[in-house]
mmCIF file of C-alpha atoms in Angstrom:
data_model
loop_
_atom_site.group_PDB
_atom_site.id
_atom_site.type_symbol
_atom_site.label_atom_id
_atom_site.label_comp_id
_atom_site.label_asym_id
_atom_site.label_seq_id
_atom_site.Cartn_x
_atom_site.Cartn_y
_atom_site.Cartn_z
ATOM 1 C CA MET G 42 140.006 203.263 191.449
ATOM 2 C CA GLN G 43 142.850 201.903 193.974
ATOM 3 C CA LYS G 44 146.573 202.816 193.567
ATOM 4 C CA SER G 45 147.365 199.060 192.732
ATOM 5 C CA ASP G 46 145.103 199.064 189.633
ATOM 6 C CA VAL G 47 146.156 202.488 188.351
ATOM 7 C CA PHE G 48 149.722 201.190 189.069
ATOM 8 C CA GLN G 49 148.755 198.011 186.761
ATOM 9 C CA LYS G 50 146.927 200.152 183.940
ATOM 10 C CA GLU G 51 149.843 202.739 183.539
ATOM 11 C CA THR G 52 152.423 199.501 183.289
ATOM 12 C CA THR G 53 150.392 197.967 181.015
ATOM 13 C CA SER G 54 150.243 200.695 178.734
ATOM 14 C CA LYS G 55 153.769 201.376 179.314
ATOM 15 C CA ILE G 56 154.673 197.468 177.792
ATOM 16 C CA TYR G 57 151.838 197.259 175.423
ATOM 17 C CA PRO G 58 153.481 198.682 172.559
ATOM 18 C CA TRP G 59 156.838 197.000 173.368
ATOM 19 C CA ILE G 60 154.310 193.770 172.729
ATOM 20 C CA VAL G 61 153.081 195.497 169.381
ATOM 21 C CA LEU G 62 156.879 195.945 168.541
ATOM 22 C CA GLY G 63 157.324 192.657 168.999
ATOM 23 C CA ILE G 64 154.680 191.189 167.238
ATOM 24 C CA LEU G 65 155.369 193.907 163.800
ATOM 25 C CA ALA G 66 159.098 192.596 164.283
ATOM 26 C CA LEU G 67 157.765 189.519 163.930
ATOM 27 C CA ILE G 68 155.776 189.860 160.854
ATOM 28 C CA TYR G 69 158.776 191.620 159.064
ATOM 29 C CA ILE G 70 160.957 188.707 159.830
ATOM 30 C CA SER G 71 158.330 186.897 158.308
ATOM 31 C CA SER G 72 158.148 189.006 155.335
ATOM 32 C CA PHE G 73 161.940 188.823 154.903
ATOM 33 C CA VAL G 74 162.024 185.265 155.350
ATOM 34 C CA ASP G 75 159.633 184.826 151.923
ATOM 35 C CA ARG G 76 161.535 187.580 150.214
ATOM 36 C CA GLN G 77 164.967 186.538 150.646
ATOM 37 C CA VAL G 78 164.364 182.892 150.176
ATOM 38 C CA ILE G 79 164.701 183.090 146.572
ATOM 39 C CA ALA G 80 168.361 184.407 146.818
ATOM 40 C CA VAL G 81 169.423 181.127 149.242
ATOM 41 C CA LEU G 82 167.675 178.803 146.983
ATOM 42 C CA ALA G 83 169.440 180.363 143.305
ATOM 43 C CA THR G 84 171.726 177.954 142.456
ATOM 44 C CA GLN G 85 169.438 174.946 142.878
ATOM 45 C CA ILE G 86 166.767 176.866 140.703
ATOM 46 C CA ARG G 87 169.321 178.203 138.207
ATOM 47 C CA ALA G 88 170.205 174.582 137.599
ATOM 48 C CA GLU G 89 166.840 173.076 137.524
ATOM 49 C CA LEU G 90 165.175 175.260 135.029
ATOM 50 C CA GLY G 91 168.464 176.516 133.093
ATOM 51 C CA LEU G 92 168.821 180.678 133.856
ATOM 52 C CA SER G 93 171.246 182.652 133.986
ATOM 53 C CA ASN G 94 172.967 185.107 136.577
ATOM 54 C CA THR G 95 171.769 188.266 134.884
ATOM 55 C CA GLU G 96 168.091 186.343 135.470
ATOM 56 C CA ILE G 97 168.859 185.235 139.023
ATOM 57 C CA GLY G 98 168.846 188.609 139.407
ATOM 58 C CA VAL G 99 165.699 190.253 138.025
ATOM 59 C CA LEU G 100 164.059 187.404 139.681
ATOM 60 C CA TYR G 101 165.294 188.303 143.048
ATOM 61 C CA GLY G 102 165.398 192.045 141.920
ATOM 62 C CA PRO G 103 162.788 193.606 139.818
ATOM 63 C CA ALA G 104 160.441 191.095 139.801
ATOM 64 C CA PHE G 105 160.132 191.947 143.744
ATOM 65 C CA SER G 106 160.824 195.468 143.741
ATOM 66 C CA LEU G 107 158.958 197.520 140.969
ATOM 67 C CA ILE G 108 155.885 197.014 141.890
ATOM 68 C CA TYR G 109 156.521 196.560 145.813
ATOM 69 C CA ALA G 110 157.666 200.003 145.232
ATOM 70 C CA ILE G 111 155.010 201.306 143.216
ATOM 71 C CA CYS G 112 152.455 200.161 145.294
ATOM 72 C CA GLY G 113 154.172 201.092 148.446
ATOM 73 C CA ILE G 114 153.862 204.607 147.405
ATOM 74 C CA PHE G 115 149.839 204.010 147.798
ATOM 75 C CA MET G 116 150.309 201.626 150.018
ATOM 76 C CA GLY G 117 151.739 204.899 152.410
ATOM 77 C CA ARG G 118 148.883 207.380 151.828
ATOM 78 C CA VAL G 119 146.369 204.236 152.740
ATOM 79 C CA ALA G 120 148.331 203.712 155.634
ATOM 80 C CA ASP G 121 147.444 207.180 156.541
ATOM 81 C CA GLN G 122 143.754 207.417 156.283
ATOM 82 C CA PHE G 123 142.881 203.582 157.152
ATOM 83 C CA SER G 124 143.049 200.757 159.469
ATOM 84 C CA ARG G 125 146.681 200.247 159.148
ATOM 85 C CA LYS G 126 146.380 197.061 161.136
ATOM 86 C CA ARG G 127 144.159 195.323 158.366
ATOM 87 C CA ILE G 128 146.795 196.717 155.982
ATOM 88 C CA ILE G 129 149.427 194.783 158.117
ATOM 89 C CA LEU G 130 147.488 191.671 158.013
ATOM 90 C CA ILE G 131 145.840 191.577 155.206
ATOM 91 C CA GLY G 132 149.217 191.975 153.282
ATOM 92 C CA LEU G 133 151.045 189.028 155.649
ATOM 93 C CA ILE G 134 148.073 186.532 154.579
ATOM 94 C CA VAL G 135 148.663 187.065 151.004
ATOM 95 C CA TRP G 136 152.557 186.887 150.755
ATOM 96 C CA SER G 137 152.883 183.812 152.896
ATOM 97 C CA LEU G 138 150.082 181.606 150.466
ATOM 98 C CA MET G 139 152.255 182.888 147.052
ATOM 99 C CA THR G 140 155.612 181.992 148.356
ATOM 100 C CA ALA G 141 154.192 178.165 149.347
ATOM 101 C CA ALA G 142 152.768 178.540 146.014
ATOM 102 C CA SER G 143 156.230 179.272 144.682
ATOM 103 C CA GLY G 144 156.954 175.547 145.438
ATOM 104 C CA TRP G 145 154.845 174.639 142.800
ATOM 105 C CA ALA G 146 156.523 176.460 140.502
ATOM 106 C CA SER G 147 157.974 174.736 136.493
ATOM 107 C CA SER G 148 159.048 177.496 135.326
ATOM 108 C CA LEU G 149 160.902 181.267 135.126
ATOM 109 C CA ALA G 150 157.235 182.944 134.308
ATOM 110 C CA PHE G 151 155.728 181.241 137.200
ATOM 111 C CA LEU G 152 158.431 182.297 140.005
ATOM 112 C CA VAL G 153 158.318 185.889 138.674
ATOM 113 C CA THR G 154 154.238 185.647 138.833
ATOM 114 C CA ALA G 155 154.247 184.638 142.354
ATOM 115 C CA ARG G 156 157.186 187.403 143.185
ATOM 116 C CA LEU G 157 154.549 190.099 141.763
ATOM 117 C CA PHE G 158 152.109 188.914 144.416
ATOM 118 C CA VAL G 159 155.000 188.873 146.989
ATOM 119 C CA GLY G 160 156.163 192.393 146.394
ATOM 120 C CA LEU G 161 152.173 193.816 146.028
ATOM 121 C CA SER G 162 151.317 192.365 149.361
ATOM 122 C CA GLN G 163 154.803 193.402 151.507
ATOM 123 C CA SER G 164 154.830 196.689 150.232
ATOM 124 C CA ALA G 165 151.473 197.172 152.154
ATOM 125 C CA LEU G 166 153.447 196.269 155.473
ATOM 126 C CA SER G 167 156.185 198.708 156.034
ATOM 127 C CA PRO G 168 154.102 202.411 155.801
ATOM 128 C CA ALA G 169 151.792 201.067 157.895
ATOM 129 C CA VAL G 170 154.112 199.837 160.686
ATOM 130 C CA TYR G 171 155.912 203.621 160.201
ATOM 131 C CA SER G 172 153.215 204.997 160.661
ATOM 132 C CA MET G 173 152.311 203.031 163.410
ATOM 133 C CA LEU G 174 155.240 203.196 165.637
ATOM 134 C CA ALA G 175 155.221 206.563 165.620
ATOM 135 C CA ASP G 176 152.052 207.113 167.073
ATOM 136 C CA TYR G 177 153.253 204.496 169.871
ATOM 137 C CA PHE G 178 156.049 205.612 170.639
ATOM 138 C CA LYS G 179 158.199 209.127 172.069
ATOM 139 C CA PRO G 180 160.550 210.765 168.890
ATOM 140 C CA SER G 181 163.252 210.379 171.591
ATOM 141 C CA GLN G 182 162.902 206.792 171.516
ATOM 142 C CA ARG G 183 162.455 206.118 167.492
ATOM 143 C CA ALA G 184 165.576 205.254 166.092
ATOM 144 C CA THR G 185 165.553 202.833 168.554
ATOM 145 C CA VAL G 186 162.646 201.584 168.212
ATOM 146 C CA PHE G 187 163.075 201.514 164.387
ATOM 147 C CA SER G 188 166.064 199.589 164.251
ATOM 148 C CA VAL G 189 164.488 197.026 166.772
ATOM 149 C CA TYR G 190 161.964 196.648 163.987
ATOM 150 C CA ALA G 191 164.019 197.009 161.167
ATOM 151 C CA SER G 192 166.208 193.856 163.301
ATOM 152 C CA GLY G 193 163.714 191.913 161.931
ATOM 153 C CA ILE G 194 165.211 192.055 158.238
ATOM 154 C CA PHE G 195 168.141 190.305 159.390
ATOM 155 C CA ILE G 196 166.958 187.904 161.690
ATOM 156 C CA GLY G 197 164.237 186.825 158.708
ATOM 157 C CA VAL G 198 167.413 186.894 156.334
ATOM 158 C CA GLY G 199 168.868 184.467 158.795
ATOM 159 C CA LEU G 200 166.154 182.174 159.085
ATOM 160 C CA SER G 201 166.256 182.148 154.985
ATOM 161 C CA PHE G 202 169.681 181.505 155.088
ATOM 162 C CA LEU G 203 169.418 178.565 157.936
ATOM 163 C CA ILE G 204 165.422 176.802 157.258
ATOM 164 C CA GLY G 205 165.599 177.681 153.596
ATOM 165 C CA GLY G 206 169.139 176.116 152.962
ATOM 166 C CA SER G 207 168.890 173.509 155.204
ATOM 167 C CA VAL G 208 165.599 172.255 154.136
ATOM 168 C CA ALA G 209 166.571 172.700 150.660
ATOM 169 C CA GLN G 210 169.906 170.694 151.161
ATOM 170 C CA ALA G 211 167.943 168.225 152.457
ATOM 171 C CA TYR G 212 164.993 168.058 150.071
ATOM 172 C CA ASP G 213 164.876 170.624 147.493
ATOM 173 C CA TRP G 214 164.255 174.235 146.553
ATOM 174 C CA ARG G 215 160.574 173.363 146.536
ATOM 175 C CA VAL G 216 159.956 172.167 149.552
ATOM 176 C CA ALA G 217 162.163 174.910 151.047
ATOM 177 C CA LEU G 218 159.362 177.524 149.825
ATOM 178 C CA GLN G 219 156.395 175.766 151.002
ATOM 179 C CA THR G 220 158.502 175.025 154.420
ATOM 180 C CA VAL G 221 158.812 179.175 155.182
ATOM 181 C CA GLY G 222 155.287 180.025 153.568
ATOM 182 C CA TRP G 223 152.819 178.737 155.465
ATOM 183 C CA PRO G 224 154.002 180.116 158.794
ATOM 184 C CA GLY G 225 153.450 183.238 158.001
ATOM 185 C CA ILE G 226 149.226 182.782 158.710
ATOM 186 C CA ALA G 227 149.425 181.699 162.136
ATOM 187 C CA ILE G 228 151.230 184.792 162.582
ATOM 188 C CA ALA G 229 148.221 186.751 161.217
ATOM 189 C CA VAL G 230 146.026 185.313 163.719
ATOM 190 C CA ILE G 231 148.444 186.077 166.141
ATOM 191 C CA GLY G 232 148.490 189.812 165.375
ATOM 192 C CA PHE G 233 144.473 190.114 164.807
ATOM 193 C CA PHE G 234 144.509 189.241 168.420
ATOM 194 C CA VAL G 235 146.919 191.154 169.830
ATOM 195 C CA ILE G 236 147.464 194.774 167.909
ATOM 196 C CA LYS G 237 145.454 197.599 168.386
ATOM 197 C CA GLU G 238 145.158 200.557 166.010
ATOM 198 C CA PRO G 239 146.703 203.405 168.135
ATOM 199 C CA ALA G 240 145.167 207.024 168.319
ATOM 200 C CA ARG G 241 146.662 209.007 165.638
ATOM 201 C CA LYS G 242 148.656 212.349 166.787
ATOM 202 C CA GLN G 243 149.224 215.839 165.545
ATOM 203 C CA LEU G 244 146.603 215.803 162.617
ATOM 204 C CA ARG G 245 146.738 218.351 161.129
ATOM 205 C CA ALA G 246 143.395 219.271 158.502
ATOM 206 C CA THR G 247 144.868 219.013 154.868
ATOM 207 C CA PRO G 248 143.132 219.490 151.526
ATOM 208 C CA GLN G 249 141.977 216.726 150.070
ATOM 209 C CA LYS G 250 144.513 217.429 146.428
ATOM 210 C CA GLU G 251 147.410 217.212 149.256
ATOM 211 C CA LYS G 252 146.517 213.125 149.897
ATOM 212 C CA PHE G 253 148.937 212.534 147.449
ATOM 213 C CA VAL G 254 150.729 213.843 144.876
ATOM 214 C CA ARG G 255 151.572 217.463 146.759
ATOM 215 C CA VAL G 256 152.310 215.382 149.683
ATOM 216 C CA PHE G 257 155.145 213.711 148.247
ATOM 217 C CA SER G 258 156.330 217.258 146.625
ATOM 218 C CA SER G 259 156.656 218.926 149.866
ATOM 219 C CA ILE G 260 158.714 216.093 151.783
ATOM 220 C CA LEU G 261 160.605 216.039 148.712
ATOM 221 C CA LYS G 262 161.155 219.897 148.686
ATOM 222 C CA LYS G 263 163.566 219.174 151.817
ATOM 223 C CA ARG G 264 167.336 219.245 150.689
ATOM 224 C CA THR G 265 168.166 216.482 153.857
ATOM 225 C CA VAL G 266 165.506 213.997 152.773
ATOM 226 C CA ARG G 267 166.740 214.014 149.167
ATOM 227 C CA TYR G 268 170.201 213.426 150.526
ATOM 228 C CA HIS G 269 168.723 210.991 153.292
ATOM 229 C CA LEU G 270 167.401 208.948 149.789
ATOM 230 C CA MET G 271 169.914 208.875 147.691
ATOM 231 C CA GLY G 272 172.551 207.932 150.302
ATOM 232 C CA PHE G 273 170.531 205.068 152.046
ATOM 233 C CA SER G 274 169.138 203.639 148.931
ATOM 234 C CA LEU G 275 172.813 202.725 147.481
ATOM 235 C CA LEU G 276 173.988 201.156 151.080
ATOM 236 C CA ALA G 277 170.471 199.502 149.998
ATOM 237 C CA LEU G 278 172.273 198.233 146.503
ATOM 238 C CA SER G 279 175.470 196.946 147.807
ATOM 239 C CA GLY G 280 172.850 195.179 150.639
ATOM 240 C CA TYR G 281 170.695 193.682 148.554
ATOM 241 C CA THR G 282 173.429 193.043 145.884
ATOM 242 C CA ILE G 283 175.481 191.107 148.518
ATOM 243 C CA LEU G 284 172.433 188.589 149.916
ATOM 244 C CA ALA G 285 171.261 188.354 146.144
ATOM 245 C CA PHE G 286 174.391 186.600 144.988
ATOM 246 C CA ILE G 287 176.014 185.257 148.271
ATOM 247 C CA SER G 288 175.157 182.085 147.496
ATOM 248 C CA THR G 289 177.342 182.353 144.206
ATOM 249 C CA ILE G 290 179.932 183.247 145.450
ATOM 250 C CA LEU G 291 180.172 180.204 147.803
ATOM 251 C CA THR G 292 179.269 178.072 144.975
ATOM 252 C CA ASP G 293 181.035 179.919 142.045
ATOM 253 C CA VAL G 294 184.333 181.259 143.476
ATOM 254 C CA PHE G 295 184.739 178.914 146.613
ATOM 255 C CA ASP G 296 183.288 175.832 145.840
ATOM 256 C CA ALA G 297 182.055 175.639 149.220
ATOM 257 C CA SER G 298 177.896 175.397 148.343
ATOM 258 C CA ASP G 299 177.297 173.652 152.223
ATOM 259 C CA ARG G 300 177.886 176.725 153.920
ATOM 260 C CA ILE G 301 175.129 179.015 152.621
ATOM 261 C CA SER G 302 172.759 177.476 155.128
ATOM 262 C CA SER G 303 175.024 179.081 157.828
ATOM 263 C CA TYR G 304 175.580 182.320 156.448
ATOM 264 C CA GLY G 305 172.325 182.799 158.300
ATOM 265 C CA TRP G 306 173.891 183.069 161.425
ATOM 266 C CA PHE G 307 175.958 186.578 160.078
ATOM 267 C CA MET G 308 172.223 187.535 159.434
ATOM 268 C CA PHE G 309 171.339 187.847 163.104
ATOM 269 C CA LEU G 310 174.575 189.698 164.690
ATOM 270 C CA THR G 311 173.342 192.273 161.459
ATOM 271 C CA GLY G 312 170.244 192.313 163.177
ATOM 272 C CA ILE G 313 172.160 193.048 167.031
ATOM 273 C CA SER G 314 174.335 195.294 164.982
ATOM 274 C CA VAL G 315 171.256 197.093 163.654
ATOM 275 C CA ASN G 316 169.795 197.840 167.187
ATOM 276 C CA LEU G 317 173.284 199.093 168.436
ATOM 277 C CA SER G 318 173.547 201.321 165.512
ATOM 278 C CA GLY G 319 169.951 203.001 166.687
ATOM 279 C CA PHE G 320 171.366 203.032 170.151
ATOM 280 C CA PHE G 321 174.493 204.803 169.108
ATOM 281 C CA ALA G 322 172.324 206.912 167.195
ATOM 282 C CA ASP G 323 170.389 208.029 169.706
ATOM 283 C CA LYS G 324 173.184 208.728 171.941
ATOM 284 C CA LEU G 325 175.205 210.959 169.387
ATOM 285 C CA ALA G 326 171.784 213.049 169.139
ATOM 286 C CA SER G 327 171.300 213.568 172.244
ATOM 287 C CA LYS G 328 175.345 214.598 173.292
ATOM 288 C CA TRP G 329 176.132 216.451 169.935
ATOM 289 C CA GLY G 330 173.173 217.161 167.989
ATOM 290 C CA SER G 331 170.468 215.257 166.082
ATOM 291 C CA GLU G 332 171.750 215.554 162.383
ATOM 292 C CA LYS G 333 174.512 213.470 163.950
ATOM 293 C CA ARG G 334 172.542 210.300 163.364
ATOM 294 C CA PHE G 335 173.732 210.555 160.389
ATOM 295 C CA VAL G 336 177.198 209.094 161.539
ATOM 296 C CA MET G 337 175.920 206.035 161.839
ATOM 297 C CA GLY G 338 175.128 205.770 157.797
ATOM 298 C CA ILE G 339 178.681 207.050 157.025
ATOM 299 C CA VAL G 340 179.824 203.954 159.497
ATOM 300 C CA ALA G 341 177.714 201.166 157.823
ATOM 301 C CA ALA G 342 179.124 203.071 153.862
ATOM 302 C CA LEU G 343 183.013 202.654 155.087
ATOM 303 C CA ALA G 344 183.470 200.162 157.950
ATOM 304 C CA GLY G 345 182.381 196.967 156.003
ATOM 305 C CA LEU G 346 185.052 198.106 152.501
ATOM 306 C CA PRO G 347 188.223 196.113 154.436
ATOM 307 C CA PHE G 348 186.855 193.451 155.228
ATOM 308 C CA TYR G 349 184.769 192.643 152.278
ATOM 309 C CA TYR G 350 187.898 192.936 150.288
ATOM 310 C CA PHE G 351 189.884 190.212 151.746
ATOM 311 C CA GLY G 352 187.042 188.383 152.158
ATOM 312 C CA LEU G 353 185.928 188.347 148.195
ATOM 313 C CA PHE G 354 189.897 187.761 147.489
ATOM 314 C CA ALA G 355 190.744 185.638 149.539
ATOM 315 C CA GLU G 356 192.585 182.099 149.500
ATOM 316 C CA SER G 357 190.904 180.174 152.298
ATOM 317 C CA ALA G 358 186.996 179.312 151.493
ATOM 318 C CA LEU G 359 186.660 179.526 155.221
ATOM 319 C CA ILE G 360 188.442 183.257 155.463
ATOM 320 C CA ALA G 361 185.987 184.020 152.781
ATOM 321 C CA PHE G 362 183.131 183.056 154.874
ATOM 322 C CA LEU G 363 183.696 184.809 157.862
ATOM 323 C CA LEU G 364 185.115 188.040 156.226
ATOM 324 C CA ILE G 365 182.391 188.744 153.943
ATOM 325 C CA GLY G 366 180.094 187.641 156.661
ATOM 326 C CA THR G 367 181.556 190.093 159.499
ATOM 327 C CA ALA G 368 181.359 192.930 156.272
ATOM 328 C CA ASN G 369 177.880 192.280 156.289
ATOM 329 C CA VAL G 370 176.988 192.996 160.029
ATOM 330 C CA LEU G 371 178.527 196.171 159.531
ATOM 331 C CA SER G 372 177.492 197.287 156.239
ATOM 332 C CA SER G 373 173.722 196.714 156.868
ATOM 333 C CA SER G 374 173.700 198.194 160.776
ATOM 334 C CA TYR G 375 172.098 201.490 158.904
ATOM 335 C CA ASN G 376 168.285 199.938 158.699
ATOM 336 C CA GLY G 377 166.571 201.511 161.707
ATOM 337 C CA VAL G 378 168.279 204.408 161.447
ATOM 338 C CA ALA G 379 167.375 205.032 158.111
ATOM 339 C CA ALA G 380 163.803 204.455 158.361
ATOM 340 C CA ALA G 381 163.818 206.465 161.927
ATOM 341 C CA LEU G 382 165.717 209.702 160.678
ATOM 342 C CA ILE G 383 162.862 210.922 157.654
ATOM 343 C CA GLN G 384 160.394 210.680 160.239
ATOM 344 C CA ASP G 385 161.839 214.028 161.633
ATOM 345 C CA PHE G 386 160.953 215.599 158.689
ATOM 346 C CA VAL G 387 157.003 215.075 158.674
ATOM 347 C CA GLY G 388 153.727 215.549 160.398
ATOM 348 C CA SER G 389 151.770 212.637 162.010
ATOM 349 C CA ASP G 390 149.638 212.874 158.810
ATOM 350 C CA LYS G 391 152.825 211.960 156.738
ATOM 351 C CA ARG G 392 154.056 209.558 158.721
ATOM 352 C CA GLY G 393 153.203 206.617 156.266
ATOM 353 C CA ALA G 394 153.793 208.949 153.119
ATOM 354 C CA ALA G 395 156.989 209.418 154.346
ATOM 355 C CA GLY G 396 157.578 205.541 154.882
ATOM 356 C CA ALA G 397 156.200 204.521 151.570
ATOM 357 C CA LEU G 398 158.685 206.888 150.192
ATOM 358 C CA TYR G 399 161.622 205.890 151.675
ATOM 359 C CA LEU G 400 160.848 201.920 150.746
ATOM 360 C CA PHE G 401 160.044 203.472 146.795
ATOM 361 C CA VAL G 402 163.752 204.922 146.704
ATOM 362 C CA VAL G 403 165.695 201.842 148.360
ATOM 363 C CA SER G 404 163.469 199.442 146.362
ATOM 364 C CA ILE G 405 164.030 200.827 143.257
ATOM 365 C CA VAL G 406 167.416 201.468 143.730
ATOM 366 C CA GLY G 407 168.218 198.874 145.844
ATOM 367 C CA PHE G 408 166.358 195.775 144.848
ATOM 368 C CA GLY G 409 165.504 197.103 140.985
ATOM 369 C CA ILE G 410 169.009 198.037 140.522
ATOM 370 C CA GLY G 411 171.806 196.579 142.440
ATOM 371 C CA PRO G 412 170.726 192.509 141.733
ATOM 372 C CA PRO G 413 170.051 192.745 138.174
ATOM 373 C CA VAL G 414 173.271 195.075 137.143
ATOM 374 C CA THR G 415 175.737 192.985 139.175
ATOM 375 C CA GLY G 416 174.121 189.813 137.830
ATOM 376 C CA TRP G 417 175.144 191.389 134.091
ATOM 377 C CA LEU G 418 178.535 192.020 135.197
ATOM 378 C CA ILE G 419 179.401 188.667 136.482
ATOM 379 C CA ASP G 420 177.951 187.387 133.224
ATOM 380 C CA ARG G 421 179.190 190.045 130.530
ATOM 381 C CA VAL G 422 181.915 191.831 132.083
ATOM 382 C CA PHE G 423 183.811 190.034 134.978
ATOM 383 C CA THR G 424 183.649 186.421 133.535
ATOM 384 C CA GLY G 425 186.973 184.698 135.085
ATOM 385 C CA PRO G 426 187.062 182.349 138.228
ATOM 386 C CA THR G 427 186.798 185.175 140.728
ATOM 387 C CA GLY G 428 184.342 187.219 138.332
ATOM 388 C CA ALA G 429 181.482 187.549 141.224
ATOM 389 C CA SER G 430 183.834 188.637 143.744
ATOM 390 C CA GLN G 431 184.931 191.474 141.486
ATOM 391 C CA ALA G 432 181.515 192.786 140.235
ATOM 392 C CA ILE G 433 180.400 192.651 143.608
ATOM 393 C CA PHE G 434 183.567 194.781 145.056
ATOM 394 C CA LEU G 435 182.976 196.964 142.719
ATOM 395 C CA VAL G 436 179.825 198.228 143.541
ATOM 396 C CA PHE G 437 180.368 198.228 146.956
ATOM 397 C CA CYS G 438 183.384 200.920 146.305
ATOM 398 C CA VAL G 439 181.323 202.873 144.818
ATOM 399 C CA CYS G 440 178.132 202.637 146.549
ATOM 400 C CA GLY G 441 180.400 203.306 149.864
ATOM 401 C CA VAL G 442 181.779 206.496 148.736
ATOM 402 C CA LEU G 443 178.835 208.500 146.964
ATOM 403 C CA SER G 444 176.722 207.374 149.973
ATOM 404 C CA THR G 445 179.214 208.695 151.998
ATOM 405 C CA ILE G 446 179.081 211.717 150.484
ATOM 406 C CA CYS G 447 175.247 212.544 150.671
ATOM 407 C CA PHE G 448 175.133 211.790 154.426
ATOM 408 C CA MET G 449 177.725 214.545 154.781
ATOM 409 C CA GLN G 450 175.833 217.084 152.546
ATOM 410 C CA ALA G 451 172.557 215.590 154.424
ATOM 411 C CA MET G 452 174.211 217.126 157.748
ATOM 412 C CA LYS G 453 174.922 220.323 156.601
ATOM 413 C CA SER G 454 170.619 220.971 155.870
ATOM 414 C CA TYR G 455 169.423 219.124 158.590
ATOM 415 C CA HIS G 456 168.463 221.525 161.186
ATOM 416 C CA GLN G 457 166.719 223.551 158.529
ATOM 417 C CA ASP G 458 164.698 221.324 157.035
ATOM 418 C CA VAL G 459 163.443 220.371 160.602
ATOM 419 C CA HIS G 460 162.532 223.831 161.570
ATOM 420 C CA LEU G 461 160.551 224.398 158.243
ATOM 421 C CA GLU G 462 158.614 221.135 158.483
ATOM 422 C CA GLU G 463 157.826 222.502 162.254
ATOM 423 C CA ALA G 464 157.001 225.814 160.822
ATOM 424 C CA ASN G 465 154.335 224.210 158.397
#
């Protein structure tokens, strides 16, 4: 083999993982467009179907998150044993079809059923992706790589506002759902031809019994993992709450429903903040120790609170829009770091399970509890003109303080738990 051929092969082998990362990020973007668009269209759906804020919270949250979280646990173990590529692409096709079908909904029951299928199919995605990326990239790259993938959350959410909101304004919510659903089929075709299943690294022989219950219990035995899950699930709770009710805030509190679609631009900026957070997390780790990656979780927990306060209670709709959006950019920057950190405590044979466990807790607490509880607070407790703002800010304060305490505790036990995993 000539030197030029060897160089070309080496270059291709270095570039290809990043190409796969790009395709996987595109699939993740699609998942969040389809996941978030319900909240973007919430006020139109609420008006046409006669729903309450609590029912909107249930539709956005538990209708999706419960089956997503429960099935995600199983999908994590499936990802550790079967083709991750097939798992990812089949899920993509199903959730795209279900989102498009939601455009023909005539009742809450129809939408809830469709959301259940979206949750079921999307539960297959991230556990398989986390496992695949951990085999494609070195540990020293993980926070950066996982943050690139996680930035797809906010690109997807941003597109759901811009595309879903604009189409709904021009036509209605039904056309918007159909518009965002169909592109996923084309992405699945691209993924089929581009993605290759990587070889699994550091596989260890594990008794069949440990393929499920004992695997998760072994992960949860680590004190740092428990604090990690508590802290980041609280951040997810506040994050999904603002995404669920930003259209309600802009419409009911500030009479600015025309700004809903433009909120998507802040989601693109959040995608950048996620990547920056991953970059700084790796820098902190290289200079002061790997446990310092949790510092970026503390930044996400606290930095946005002043912006949320002045934005949620602003006199001007424009000021509110700008400050709430800025707060969202800061408070949601943790996503890639969170997904990467939990991989520090498992070997390659448990990567899918670790990712599934993380997603399970985040989904149950973030999606499952945040939106319906906040909707109930708006309907029953904070019922005045600024009720939505009061309810949401209370949620943010509680989550920010408690998650900060969790991250500080996690840093204390980090090295002990990493060494425990290495000894095993």
